[in-house]
Short mmCIF file of C-alpha atoms and ligand atoms in Angstrom, two decimals:
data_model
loop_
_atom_site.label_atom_id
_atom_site.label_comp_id
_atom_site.label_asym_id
_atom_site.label_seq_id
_atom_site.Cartn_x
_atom_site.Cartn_y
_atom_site.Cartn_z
CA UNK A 442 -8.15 10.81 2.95
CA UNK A 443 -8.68 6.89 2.74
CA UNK A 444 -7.92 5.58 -0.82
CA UNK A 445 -9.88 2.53 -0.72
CA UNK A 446 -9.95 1.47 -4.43
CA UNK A 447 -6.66 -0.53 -5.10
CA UNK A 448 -8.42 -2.70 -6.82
CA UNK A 449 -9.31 -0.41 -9.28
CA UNK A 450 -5.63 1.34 -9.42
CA UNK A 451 -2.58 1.86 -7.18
CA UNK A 452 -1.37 5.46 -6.39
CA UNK A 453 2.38 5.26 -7.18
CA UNK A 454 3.89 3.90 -3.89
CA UNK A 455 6.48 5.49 -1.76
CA UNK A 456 9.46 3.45 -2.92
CA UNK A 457 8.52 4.11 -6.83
CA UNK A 458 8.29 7.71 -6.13
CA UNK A 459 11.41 8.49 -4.25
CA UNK A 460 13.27 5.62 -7.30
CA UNK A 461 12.04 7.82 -10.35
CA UNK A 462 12.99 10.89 -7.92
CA UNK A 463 16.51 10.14 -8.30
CA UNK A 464 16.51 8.42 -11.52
CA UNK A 465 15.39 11.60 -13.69
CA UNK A 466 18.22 13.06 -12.23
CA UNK A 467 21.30 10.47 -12.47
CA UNK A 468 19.83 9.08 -16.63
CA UNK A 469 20.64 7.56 -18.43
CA UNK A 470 17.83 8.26 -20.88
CA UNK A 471 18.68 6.07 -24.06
CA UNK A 472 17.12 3.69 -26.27
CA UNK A 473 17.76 0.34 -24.35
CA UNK A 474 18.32 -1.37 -28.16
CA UNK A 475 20.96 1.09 -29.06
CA UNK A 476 24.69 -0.20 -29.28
CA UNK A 477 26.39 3.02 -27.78
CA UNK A 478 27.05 3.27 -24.01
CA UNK A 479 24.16 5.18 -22.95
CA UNK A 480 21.99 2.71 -24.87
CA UNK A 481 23.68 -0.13 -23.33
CA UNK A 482 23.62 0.94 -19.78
CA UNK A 483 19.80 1.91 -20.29
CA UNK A 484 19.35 -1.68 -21.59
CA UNK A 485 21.24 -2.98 -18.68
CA UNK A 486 19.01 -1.54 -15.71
CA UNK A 487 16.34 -2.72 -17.87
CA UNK A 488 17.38 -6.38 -17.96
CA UNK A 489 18.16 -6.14 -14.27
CA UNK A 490 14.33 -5.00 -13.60
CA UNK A 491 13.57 -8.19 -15.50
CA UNK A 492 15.65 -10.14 -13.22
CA UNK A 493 14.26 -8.92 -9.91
CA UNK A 494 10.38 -9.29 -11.03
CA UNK A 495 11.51 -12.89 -12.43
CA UNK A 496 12.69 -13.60 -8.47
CA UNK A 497 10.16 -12.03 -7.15
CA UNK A 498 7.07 -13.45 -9.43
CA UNK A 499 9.02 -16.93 -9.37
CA UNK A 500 9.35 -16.59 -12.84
CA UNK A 501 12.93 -17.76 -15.27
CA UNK A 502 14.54 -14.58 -16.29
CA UNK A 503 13.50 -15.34 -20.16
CA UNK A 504 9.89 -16.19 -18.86
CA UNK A 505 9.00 -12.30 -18.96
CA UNK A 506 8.26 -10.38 -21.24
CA UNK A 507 7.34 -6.54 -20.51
CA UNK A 508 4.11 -5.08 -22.19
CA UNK A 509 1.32 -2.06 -21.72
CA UNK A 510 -0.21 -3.84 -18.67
CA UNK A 511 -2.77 -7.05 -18.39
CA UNK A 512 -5.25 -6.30 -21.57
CA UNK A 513 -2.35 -6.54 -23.69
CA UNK A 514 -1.04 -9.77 -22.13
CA UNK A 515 -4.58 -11.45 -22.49
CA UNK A 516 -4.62 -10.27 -26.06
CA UNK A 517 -1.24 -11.33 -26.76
CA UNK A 518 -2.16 -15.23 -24.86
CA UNK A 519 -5.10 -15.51 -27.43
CA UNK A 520 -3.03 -14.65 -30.58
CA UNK A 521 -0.82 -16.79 -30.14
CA UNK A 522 -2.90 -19.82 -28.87
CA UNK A 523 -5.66 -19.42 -31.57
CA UNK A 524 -4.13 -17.66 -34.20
CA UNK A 525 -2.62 -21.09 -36.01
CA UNK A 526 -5.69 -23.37 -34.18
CA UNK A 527 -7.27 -24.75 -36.84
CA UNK A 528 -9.43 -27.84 -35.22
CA UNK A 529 -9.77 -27.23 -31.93
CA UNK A 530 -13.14 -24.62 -31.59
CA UNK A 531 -13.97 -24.27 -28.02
CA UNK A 532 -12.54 -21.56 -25.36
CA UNK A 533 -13.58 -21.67 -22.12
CA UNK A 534 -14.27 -18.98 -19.77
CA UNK A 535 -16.39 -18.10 -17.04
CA UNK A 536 -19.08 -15.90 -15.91
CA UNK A 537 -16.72 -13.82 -13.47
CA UNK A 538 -13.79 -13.40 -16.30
CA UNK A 539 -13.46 -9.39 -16.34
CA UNK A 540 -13.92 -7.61 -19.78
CA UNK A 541 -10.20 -8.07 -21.23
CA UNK A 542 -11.39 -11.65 -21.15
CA UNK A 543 -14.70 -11.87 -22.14
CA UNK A 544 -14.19 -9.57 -25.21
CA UNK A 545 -11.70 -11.09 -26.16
CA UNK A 546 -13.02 -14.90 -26.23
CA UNK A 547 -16.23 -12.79 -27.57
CA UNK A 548 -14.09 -11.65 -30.56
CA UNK A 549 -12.55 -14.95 -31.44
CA UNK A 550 -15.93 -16.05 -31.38
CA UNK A 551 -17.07 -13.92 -34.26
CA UNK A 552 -14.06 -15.66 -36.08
CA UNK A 553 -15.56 -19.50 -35.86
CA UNK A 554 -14.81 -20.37 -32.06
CA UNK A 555 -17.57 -21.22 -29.51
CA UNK A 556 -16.78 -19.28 -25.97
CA UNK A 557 -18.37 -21.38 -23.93
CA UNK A 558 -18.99 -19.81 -19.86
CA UNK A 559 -18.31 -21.95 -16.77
CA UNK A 560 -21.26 -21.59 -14.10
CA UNK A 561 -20.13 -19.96 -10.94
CA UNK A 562 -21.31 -21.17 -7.75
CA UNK A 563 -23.46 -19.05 -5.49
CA UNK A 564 -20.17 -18.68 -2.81
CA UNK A 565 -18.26 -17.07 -6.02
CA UNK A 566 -16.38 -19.77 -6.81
CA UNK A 567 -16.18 -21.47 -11.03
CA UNK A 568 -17.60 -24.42 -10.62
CA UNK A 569 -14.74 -26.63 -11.30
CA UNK A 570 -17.02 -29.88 -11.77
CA UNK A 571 -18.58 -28.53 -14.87
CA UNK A 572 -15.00 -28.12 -16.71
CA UNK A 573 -13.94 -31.18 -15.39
CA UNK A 574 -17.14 -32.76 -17.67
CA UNK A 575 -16.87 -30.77 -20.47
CA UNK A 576 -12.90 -31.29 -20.65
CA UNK A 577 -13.97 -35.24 -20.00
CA UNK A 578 -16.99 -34.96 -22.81
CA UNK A 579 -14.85 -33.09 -25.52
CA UNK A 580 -11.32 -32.46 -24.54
CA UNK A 581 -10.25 -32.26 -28.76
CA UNK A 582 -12.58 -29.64 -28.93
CA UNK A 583 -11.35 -27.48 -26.19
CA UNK A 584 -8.43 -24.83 -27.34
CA UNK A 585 -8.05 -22.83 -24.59
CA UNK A 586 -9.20 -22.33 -20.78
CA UNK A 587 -9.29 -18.73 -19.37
CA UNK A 588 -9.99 -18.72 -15.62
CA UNK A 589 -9.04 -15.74 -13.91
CA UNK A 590 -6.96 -16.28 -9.95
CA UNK A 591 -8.74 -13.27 -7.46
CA UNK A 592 -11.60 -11.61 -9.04
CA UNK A 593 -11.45 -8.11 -9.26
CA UNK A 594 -14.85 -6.73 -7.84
CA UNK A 595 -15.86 -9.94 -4.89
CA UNK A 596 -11.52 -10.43 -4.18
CA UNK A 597 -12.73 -14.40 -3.76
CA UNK A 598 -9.55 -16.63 -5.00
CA UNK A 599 -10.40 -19.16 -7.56
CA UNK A 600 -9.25 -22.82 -7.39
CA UNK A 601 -6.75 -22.10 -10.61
CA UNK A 602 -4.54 -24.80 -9.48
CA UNK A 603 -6.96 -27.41 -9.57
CA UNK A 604 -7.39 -25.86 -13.10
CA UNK A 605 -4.24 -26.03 -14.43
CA UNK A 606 -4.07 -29.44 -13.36
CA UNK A 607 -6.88 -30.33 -15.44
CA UNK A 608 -5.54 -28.58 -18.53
CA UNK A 609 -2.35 -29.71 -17.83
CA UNK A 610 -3.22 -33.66 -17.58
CA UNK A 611 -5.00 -32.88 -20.87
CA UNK A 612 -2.59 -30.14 -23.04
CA UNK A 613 -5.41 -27.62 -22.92
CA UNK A 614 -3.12 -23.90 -22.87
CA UNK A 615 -4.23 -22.19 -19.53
CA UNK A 616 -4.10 -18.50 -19.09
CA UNK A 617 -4.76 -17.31 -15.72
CA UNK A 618 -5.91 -13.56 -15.51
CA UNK A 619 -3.80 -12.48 -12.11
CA UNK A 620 -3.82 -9.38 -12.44
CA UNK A 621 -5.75 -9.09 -8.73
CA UNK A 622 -3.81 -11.71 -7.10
CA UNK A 623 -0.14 -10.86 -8.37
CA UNK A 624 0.92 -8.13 -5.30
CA UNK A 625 -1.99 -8.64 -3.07
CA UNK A 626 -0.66 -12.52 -2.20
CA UNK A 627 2.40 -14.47 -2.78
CA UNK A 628 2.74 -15.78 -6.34
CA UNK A 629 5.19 -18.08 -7.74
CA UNK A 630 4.89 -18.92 -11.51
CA UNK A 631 6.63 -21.53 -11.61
CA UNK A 632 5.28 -23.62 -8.85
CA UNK A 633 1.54 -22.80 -10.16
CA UNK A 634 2.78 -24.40 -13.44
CA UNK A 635 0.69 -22.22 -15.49
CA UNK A 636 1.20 -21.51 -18.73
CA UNK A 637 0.30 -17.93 -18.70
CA UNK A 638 -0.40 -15.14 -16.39
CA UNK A 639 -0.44 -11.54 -16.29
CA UNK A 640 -0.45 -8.61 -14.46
CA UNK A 641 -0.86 -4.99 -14.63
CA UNK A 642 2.01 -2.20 -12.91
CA UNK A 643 -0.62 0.15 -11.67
CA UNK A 644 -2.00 -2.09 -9.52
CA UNK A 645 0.67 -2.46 -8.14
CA UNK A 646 2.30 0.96 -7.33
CA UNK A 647 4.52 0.75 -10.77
CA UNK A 648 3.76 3.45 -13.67
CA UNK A 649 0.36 2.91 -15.29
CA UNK A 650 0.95 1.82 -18.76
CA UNK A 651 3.39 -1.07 -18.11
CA UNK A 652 2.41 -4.94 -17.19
CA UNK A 653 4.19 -8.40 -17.59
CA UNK A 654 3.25 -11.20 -19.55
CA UNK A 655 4.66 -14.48 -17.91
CA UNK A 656 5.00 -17.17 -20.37
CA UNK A 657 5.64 -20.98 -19.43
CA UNK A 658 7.56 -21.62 -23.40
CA UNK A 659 8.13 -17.75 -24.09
CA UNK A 660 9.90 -19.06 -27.37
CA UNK A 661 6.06 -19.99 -28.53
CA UNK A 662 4.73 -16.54 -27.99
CA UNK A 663 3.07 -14.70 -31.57
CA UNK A 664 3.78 -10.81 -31.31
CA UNK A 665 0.73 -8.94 -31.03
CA UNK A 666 2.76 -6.06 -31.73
CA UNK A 667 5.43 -7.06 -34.56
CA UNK A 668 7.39 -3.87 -34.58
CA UNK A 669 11.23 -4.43 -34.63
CA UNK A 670 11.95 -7.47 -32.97
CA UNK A 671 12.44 -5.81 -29.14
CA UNK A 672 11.64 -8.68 -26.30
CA UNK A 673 13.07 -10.79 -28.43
CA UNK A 674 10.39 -10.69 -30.90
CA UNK A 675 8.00 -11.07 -28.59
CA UNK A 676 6.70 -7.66 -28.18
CA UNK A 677 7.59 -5.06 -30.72
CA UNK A 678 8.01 -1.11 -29.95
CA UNK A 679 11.09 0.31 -27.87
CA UNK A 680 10.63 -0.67 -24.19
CA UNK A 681 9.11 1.27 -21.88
CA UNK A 682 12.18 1.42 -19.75
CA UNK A 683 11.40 3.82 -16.89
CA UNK A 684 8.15 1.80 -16.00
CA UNK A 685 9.62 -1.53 -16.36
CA UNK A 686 11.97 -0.75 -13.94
CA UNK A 687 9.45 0.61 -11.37
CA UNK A 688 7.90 -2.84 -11.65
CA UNK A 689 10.98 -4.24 -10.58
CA UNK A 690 10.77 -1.17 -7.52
CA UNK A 691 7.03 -2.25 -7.20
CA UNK A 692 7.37 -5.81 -6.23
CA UNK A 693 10.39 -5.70 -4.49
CA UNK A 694 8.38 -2.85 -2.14
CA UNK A 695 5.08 -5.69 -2.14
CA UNK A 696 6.87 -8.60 -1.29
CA UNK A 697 8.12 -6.73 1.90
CA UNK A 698 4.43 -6.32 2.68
CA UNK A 699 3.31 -10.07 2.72
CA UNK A 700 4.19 -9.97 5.93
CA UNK A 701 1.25 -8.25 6.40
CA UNK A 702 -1.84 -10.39 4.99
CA UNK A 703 -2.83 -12.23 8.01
CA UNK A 704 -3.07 -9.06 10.43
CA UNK A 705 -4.92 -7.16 7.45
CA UNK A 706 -7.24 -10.39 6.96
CA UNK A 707 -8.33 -10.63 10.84
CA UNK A 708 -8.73 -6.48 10.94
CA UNK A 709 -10.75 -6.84 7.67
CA UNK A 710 -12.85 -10.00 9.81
CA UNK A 711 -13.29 -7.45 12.22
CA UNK A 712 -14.82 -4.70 10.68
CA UNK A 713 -17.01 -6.77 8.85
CA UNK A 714 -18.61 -8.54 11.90
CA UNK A 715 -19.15 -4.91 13.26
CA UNK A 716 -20.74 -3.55 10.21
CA UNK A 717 -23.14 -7.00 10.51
CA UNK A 718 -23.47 -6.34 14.14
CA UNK A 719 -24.86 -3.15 13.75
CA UNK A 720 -26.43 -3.63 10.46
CA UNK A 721 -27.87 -7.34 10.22
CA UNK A 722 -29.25 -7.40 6.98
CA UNK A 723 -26.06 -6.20 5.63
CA UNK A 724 -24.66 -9.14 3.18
CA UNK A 725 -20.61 -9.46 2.34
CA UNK A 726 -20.44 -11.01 -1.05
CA UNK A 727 -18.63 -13.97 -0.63
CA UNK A 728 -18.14 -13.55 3.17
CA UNK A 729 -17.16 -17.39 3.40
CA UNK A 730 -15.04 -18.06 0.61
CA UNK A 731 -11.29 -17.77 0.56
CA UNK A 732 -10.62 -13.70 -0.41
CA UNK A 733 -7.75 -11.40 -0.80
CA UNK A 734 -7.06 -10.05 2.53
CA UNK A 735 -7.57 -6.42 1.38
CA UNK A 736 -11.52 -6.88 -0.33
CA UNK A 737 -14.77 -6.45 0.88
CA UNK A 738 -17.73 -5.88 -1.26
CA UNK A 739 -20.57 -5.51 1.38
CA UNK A 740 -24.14 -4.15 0.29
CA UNK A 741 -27.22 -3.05 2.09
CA UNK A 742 -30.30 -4.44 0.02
CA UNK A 743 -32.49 -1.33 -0.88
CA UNK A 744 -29.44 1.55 -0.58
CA UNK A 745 -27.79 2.05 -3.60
CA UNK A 746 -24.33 1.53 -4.00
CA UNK A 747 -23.60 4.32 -5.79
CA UNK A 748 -25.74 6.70 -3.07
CA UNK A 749 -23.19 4.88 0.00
CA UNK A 750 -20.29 5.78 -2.33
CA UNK A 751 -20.95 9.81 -2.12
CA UNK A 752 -21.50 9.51 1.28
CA UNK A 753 -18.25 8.14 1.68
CA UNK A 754 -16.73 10.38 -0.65
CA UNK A 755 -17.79 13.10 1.16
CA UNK A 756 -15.66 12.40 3.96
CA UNK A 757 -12.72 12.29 1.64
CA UNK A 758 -13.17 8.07 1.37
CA UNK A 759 -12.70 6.58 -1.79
CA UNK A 760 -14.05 3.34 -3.02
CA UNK A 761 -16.11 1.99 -5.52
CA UNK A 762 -19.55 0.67 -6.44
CA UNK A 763 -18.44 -2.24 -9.10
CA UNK A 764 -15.32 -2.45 -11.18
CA UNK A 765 -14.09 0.44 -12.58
CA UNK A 766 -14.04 -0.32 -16.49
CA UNK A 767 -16.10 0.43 -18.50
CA UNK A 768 -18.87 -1.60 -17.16
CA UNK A 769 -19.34 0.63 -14.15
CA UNK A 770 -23.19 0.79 -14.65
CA UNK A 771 -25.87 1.35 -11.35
CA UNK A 772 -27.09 -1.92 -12.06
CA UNK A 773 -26.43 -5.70 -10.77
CA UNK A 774 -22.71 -6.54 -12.38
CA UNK A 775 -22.31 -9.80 -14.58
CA UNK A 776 -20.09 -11.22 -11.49
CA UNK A 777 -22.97 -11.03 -9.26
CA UNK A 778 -25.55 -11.90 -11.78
CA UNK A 779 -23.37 -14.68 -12.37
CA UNK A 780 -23.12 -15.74 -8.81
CA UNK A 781 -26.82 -15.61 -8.92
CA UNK A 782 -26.78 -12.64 -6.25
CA UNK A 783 -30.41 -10.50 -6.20
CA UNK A 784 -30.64 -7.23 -7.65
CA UNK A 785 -31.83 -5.65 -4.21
CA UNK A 786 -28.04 -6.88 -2.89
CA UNK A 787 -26.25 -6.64 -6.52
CA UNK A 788 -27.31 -2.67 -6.36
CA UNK A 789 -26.17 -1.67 -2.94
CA UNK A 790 -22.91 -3.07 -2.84
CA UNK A 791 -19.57 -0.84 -2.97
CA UNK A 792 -16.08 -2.41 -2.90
CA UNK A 793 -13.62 -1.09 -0.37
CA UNK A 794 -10.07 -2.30 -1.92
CA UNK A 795 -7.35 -1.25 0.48
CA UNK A 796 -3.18 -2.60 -0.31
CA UNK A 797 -0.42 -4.52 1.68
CA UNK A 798 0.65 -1.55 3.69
CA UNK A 799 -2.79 0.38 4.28
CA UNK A 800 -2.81 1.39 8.15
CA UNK A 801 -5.04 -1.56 10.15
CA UNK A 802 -6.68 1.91 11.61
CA UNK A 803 -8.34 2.66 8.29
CA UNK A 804 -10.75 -0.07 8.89
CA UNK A 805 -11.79 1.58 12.20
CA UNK A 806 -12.12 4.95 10.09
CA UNK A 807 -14.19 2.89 7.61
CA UNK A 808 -16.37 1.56 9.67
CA UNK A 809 -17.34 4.61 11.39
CA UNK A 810 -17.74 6.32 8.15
CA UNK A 811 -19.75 3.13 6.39
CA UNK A 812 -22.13 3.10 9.68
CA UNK A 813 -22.86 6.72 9.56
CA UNK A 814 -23.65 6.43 5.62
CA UNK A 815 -26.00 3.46 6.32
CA UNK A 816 -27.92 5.14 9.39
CA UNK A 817 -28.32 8.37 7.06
CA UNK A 818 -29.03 6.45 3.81
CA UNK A 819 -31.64 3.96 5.63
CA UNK A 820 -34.13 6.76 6.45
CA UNK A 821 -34.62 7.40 2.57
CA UNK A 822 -34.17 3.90 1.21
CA UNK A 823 -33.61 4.57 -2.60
CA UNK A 824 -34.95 0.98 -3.90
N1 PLP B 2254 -8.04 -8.45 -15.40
C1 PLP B 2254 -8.49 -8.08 -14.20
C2 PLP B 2254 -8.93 -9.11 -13.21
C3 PLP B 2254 -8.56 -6.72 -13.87
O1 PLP B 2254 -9.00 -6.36 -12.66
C4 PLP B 2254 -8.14 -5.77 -14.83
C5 PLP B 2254 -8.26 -4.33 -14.54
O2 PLP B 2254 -9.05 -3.90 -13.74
C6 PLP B 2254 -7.68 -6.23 -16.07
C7 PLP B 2254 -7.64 -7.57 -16.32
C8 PLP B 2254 -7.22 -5.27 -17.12
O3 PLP B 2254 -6.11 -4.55 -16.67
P1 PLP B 2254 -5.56 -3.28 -17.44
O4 PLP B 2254 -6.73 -2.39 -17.67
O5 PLP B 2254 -4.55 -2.71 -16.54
O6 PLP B 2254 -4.98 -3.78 -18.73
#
């Protein structure tokens, strides 16, 4: 079997499983916020989880703050920037944002902002010239700017450096959506000098249902969730202690894997130039822009994506046609549409997502299995 949808989620890794594996049987089991010593010592390997995703994400210790995962984070970033913003109307997103973002900004505009969308260009890439105009043109108009880092369904990495350093120069609040990039490529928060990013633990090999908001000035942050004052008011509701420390397990297992990106990039070169080679009119979205070294999206104009992805499933290979949200439809996704891809490439394409530490031989295995789908699948084109 060939998992090939990391993107998507993470099986639990390895080191996660054989952690929980002895931690249901040595405890403790306590509410972290309770004074007694079981409560204390829960609280304890708690705080230490903090500590070792704070070195690991290049993050101060105080700078996260444990949540459900990614959509909560975003949600969270947009409370607090526009819930007292009173003058400032615009938030800025763009075209590739996934859905936490865009209904988000879409809700805030049904309460008197103006979400206005970035043009991508046709390599994948937000077209940085346009926000450096409309941040020239109208900068006390702009309250926010929500760009994401690696986008989920292409894996191309967006210039959010040169992004923050616009909003930066001009106290615009940036909040970068990494929930692709954090695991699958080195990350330091601090260096990036964003003022907020998040992530999501199941993709990265952590329990599903637990995430980390990083905050530049977590002292600023508005509770989504007021509860009783856990995170330091930040986040209310008693911790999810057991996942946040296999985010702690998670990371420390992914930044071992690093080590790996440039052998997975050229093997992922590889099997892309033999796919072309024996299928020319094959097209792999983005093929020239910089990507995460474990995405392809690739598409055969006239096969549908979906039809390649049974294929493949059939031979116990799993990957995916678009995202996997809720927007999973057999039509052209808004990231292509808003690359300006056609619909006879936007329908075929399938994402193969692998991770870190996925064999170099499952690209071989891939493109054996792709090829075979293609030869089959060309005979009865389906568009
Ligand atoms: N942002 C990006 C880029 C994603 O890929 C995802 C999930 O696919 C999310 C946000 C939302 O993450 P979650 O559903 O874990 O909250």
């Amino acid at each position: 079997m060939i998992y090939a949808d990391y993107n998507g989620s993470a099986p639990l890794s390895k080191e996660v499983r054989d952690y929980l594996v002895k931690r249901f049987e040595t405890g403790p089991f306590a509410n972290p916020n309770a004074i007694h010593y079981l409560g204390t010592k829960t609280l304890m390997g708690m705080e230490n989880a903090r500590a070792v995703c704070a070195k690991v994400l290049g993050a101060d210790y105080d700078q996260v703050v444990f949540n459900s995962g990614a959509t909560e984070g975003i949600s969270s970033v947009f409370h607090t920037i526009l819930s007292n913003e009173h003058n400032k109307k615009w938030i800025i997103i763009s075209g590739i944002e996934h859905s936490a973002i865009v209904n988000t900004a879409q809700y805030y505009g049904t309460r008197g902002f103006t979400v206005k969308c970035l043009p991508t260009l046709s390599n994948g890439i937000v077209d940085i010239a346009t926000l450096q105009n409309w941040v020239n043109d109208n900068t006390s108009q702009i309250a926010m700017v929500a760009v994401m880092a690696a986008n989920n369904e292409t894996g191309i990495i967006q210039p959010f450096l040169e992004i923050n350093s616009i909003c930066q120069k001009n106290n615009i609040p940036y909040l970068c959506d990494t929930t692709q990039f954090i695991g699958k490529t080195p990350f330091s928060f601090k260096q990036s000098n964003i003022d907020y990013a998040v992530c999501s633990g199941h993709k990265l090999g952590a329990m599903t249902g637990t995430g980390i908001l990083l905050a530049k000035n977590p002292e600023t942050l508005l509770p989504l969730i007021i509860g009783g004052g856990q995170e330091k008011g930040r986040r209310g509701g008693t911790q999810n202690y057991l996942g946040n420390e296999t985010m702690a397990v998670a990371l420390t297992a992914i930044e071992k894997n690093f080590a790996n990106i440039s052998a997975l990039g050229e093997k992922r070169k590889e099997f892309e130039q033999k796919i072309k080679k024996s299928f020319p009119q094959v097209v792999i979205i983005g093929e020239d822009s910089p990507r995460l070294a474990t995405t392809t999206y690739i598409s055969y104009p006239g096969i549908h994506g979906q039809a390649v992805q049974i294929e493949l499933e059939s031979l116990d290979i799993f990957v995916t046609t678009s995202s996997a949200c809720s927007d999973n439809m057999p039509v052209t996704s808004k990231v292509l549409l808003a690359m300006g891809t056609k619909d006879d490439v936007g329908r075929g394409v399938v994402r193969i997502s692998l991770c870190l530490n996925s064999p170099l031989s499952y690209y071989d295995d891939l493109a054996e299995a792709l090829s075979k789908a293609y030869l089959k699948l060309a005979k009865v084109k389906s568009f």
